[in-house]
Amino acid sequence: MKKNILTGIRPTGNLHLGHYFGASRNWIKLQDNPEYDFHLEIADVQALTDHFDDPSKVRENVYELAMDLLSIGLDPKKVHLFIQSQIPEIAELTVFYSNLVTMARLYRNPTVKTEIKQKKALFGNEGESVTYGFVGYPVSQAADITAFNGELIPVGEDQLPLIEQCREIVRKFNSIYGDLLKEPEPLLSSTPRIKGLDGSEKMGKSLGNAIYLKDSEEEISKKIMNAITDPNKIKKDDPANPHICMVYYYHQLIQNPNLETVCEECKKGHRGCVQCKKELIQKMNEFLDPIREKRKYYENHQEEVEKILKEGTESARATAKETMKKVREAMKINY
Ligand code: ATP
Ligand code: MG
């Protein structure tokens, strides 16, 4: 019996290094394992929970993200790549699950809490930006997971409280309606939280601190030149601590074969930050070039991307319909 994998990504912007090293690089490995049945959701409904006033951004990013995912090697023959809004059964499940969780519990969810804080910092006023749909998005995520009988959920560390929330909803459902739904388990990558260019704990699309896989050479150069380094290093030949430097952090991330030298020279004050940044820019471009090339192909073959999404969504919907039928039977609302 195959194990069901479900994961998702919000179409709020392009794929960045945080996703790639924190999550999607792992997805590309998992798709080759014949023991898994893999559903990958482009979570446009979830994206609307905090981008409700900018729906065209979400719409455009559905195709943008699909192209990014295909460019890093996602194989639509191995993964059901689908669009959340095209599966109405997920919305239906969300309504039923919304009775199984309290508002207090949702407000206590650490991920929701952090995101509300970020909104406050951005908008100043929580009341204007935190909608009913936003506070409830962990409930719709539980619907995403269970619609496809998700057992293993490959995610970054920020998602762990949401998986826990889903497990609670599943237990509550099963205790009322019988043992139907499976409790999912998270699957973390070896680098579950990638830091942002500004040195903050998480690189994120909504945080303005990301390096995108589709960034041009000029954009990469500008971003890396502005990256945070050891603040105690003033002059070129001051010794510094690479372990608090974002430039060294990214040298590590993309596995610069010259890493030891970078570290030693930095510690001894034998390497200036400008030289170090230039080396990173070159290595980053070498890393991104094959991805950029594949992306160009899909940009010129949009109809292929549309077909992949249509077929992936059709096959995913068939599974969600089966789940919905069982849920209605268990709830005895199959009149
Ligand atoms: P948004 O800011 O709109 O929430 P995001 O950058 O957090 O966007 P998501 O689409 O919410 O991206 O996340 C998709 C997946 O990528 C999730 O599994 C998430 O945990 C993972 N991910 C995103 N950013 C990082 C990061 N900096 N480090 C590790 N994993 C990450
Ligand atoms: Mg996120």
Short mmCIF file of C-alpha atoms and ligand atoms in Angstrom, two decimals, residues 7-10 12 16 18-19 21-23 27 46 51 115 154-159 191-195 201-207, ligand 1:
data_model
loop_
_atom_site.label_atom_id
_atom_site.label_comp_id
_atom_site.label_asym_id
_atom_site.label_seq_id
_atom_site.Cartn_x
_atom_site.Cartn_y
_atom_site.Cartn_z
CA THR A 7 2.13 19.35 0.62
CA GLY A 8 1.38 22.83 -0.59
CA ILE A 9 2.65 26.21 -1.55
CA ARG A 10 0.88 29.57 -1.55
CA THR A 12 1.85 34.76 -3.16
CA HIS A 16 12.70 31.46 -3.20
CA GLY A 18 13.91 29.40 1.59
CA HIS A 19 11.34 27.16 -0.08
CA PHE A 21 16.33 24.43 0.58
CA GLY A 22 13.67 24.25 3.29
CA ALA A 23 11.09 22.23 1.42
CA TRP A 27 9.89 17.20 -2.73
CA GLN A 46 -5.30 29.99 1.35
CA HIS A 51 -4.21 38.73 -0.06
CA GLU A 115 1.76 35.96 11.34
CA PRO A 154 6.83 17.53 3.92
CA VAL A 155 7.09 21.13 5.17
CA GLY A 156 9.35 23.75 6.66
CA GLU A 157 9.53 24.24 10.43
CA ASP A 158 7.05 27.16 10.42
CA GLN A 159 4.31 24.72 9.44
CA THR A 191 17.42 22.51 6.64
CA PRO A 192 13.91 23.27 7.89
CA ARG A 193 14.27 27.04 8.35
CA ILE A 194 16.23 29.19 5.93
CA LYS A 195 17.10 32.71 7.04
CA GLU A 201 14.93 33.93 11.10
CA LYS A 202 12.81 33.12 8.04
CA MET A 203 13.14 33.98 4.39
CA GLY A 204 9.58 34.57 3.19
CA LYS A 205 7.74 35.90 0.17
CA SER A 206 5.76 38.29 2.32
CA LEU A 207 8.81 39.50 4.25
P1 ATP B 1 4.16 33.55 2.55
O1 ATP B 1 5.08 34.62 3.09
O2 ATP B 1 3.18 34.03 1.54
O3 ATP B 1 3.54 32.71 3.63
P2 ATP B 1 6.26 31.65 2.29
O4 ATP B 1 7.53 32.19 1.74
O5 ATP B 1 6.14 31.40 3.76
O6 ATP B 1 5.11 32.59 1.74
P3 ATP B 1 4.69 29.31 1.67
O7 ATP B 1 4.09 29.16 0.33
O8 ATP B 1 3.85 29.74 2.82
O9 ATP B 1 5.92 30.32 1.53
O10 ATP B 1 5.45 27.97 2.08
C1 ATP B 1 5.61 26.83 1.24
C2 ATP B 1 6.52 25.81 1.91
O11 ATP B 1 7.85 26.30 1.95
C3 ATP B 1 6.14 25.47 3.36
O12 ATP B 1 6.36 24.11 3.59
C4 ATP B 1 7.11 26.32 4.15
O13 ATP B 1 7.36 25.73 5.42
C5 ATP B 1 8.35 26.26 3.28
N1 ATP B 1 9.17 27.45 3.50
C6 ATP B 1 8.87 28.72 3.16
N2 ATP B 1 9.84 29.56 3.57
C7 ATP B 1 10.78 28.79 4.19
C8 ATP B 1 12.03 29.06 4.83
N3 ATP B 1 12.51 30.29 4.90
N4 ATP B 1 12.72 28.01 5.35
C9 ATP B 1 12.24 26.76 5.28
N5 ATP B 1 11.07 26.43 4.68
C10 ATP B 1 10.35 27.43 4.15
#
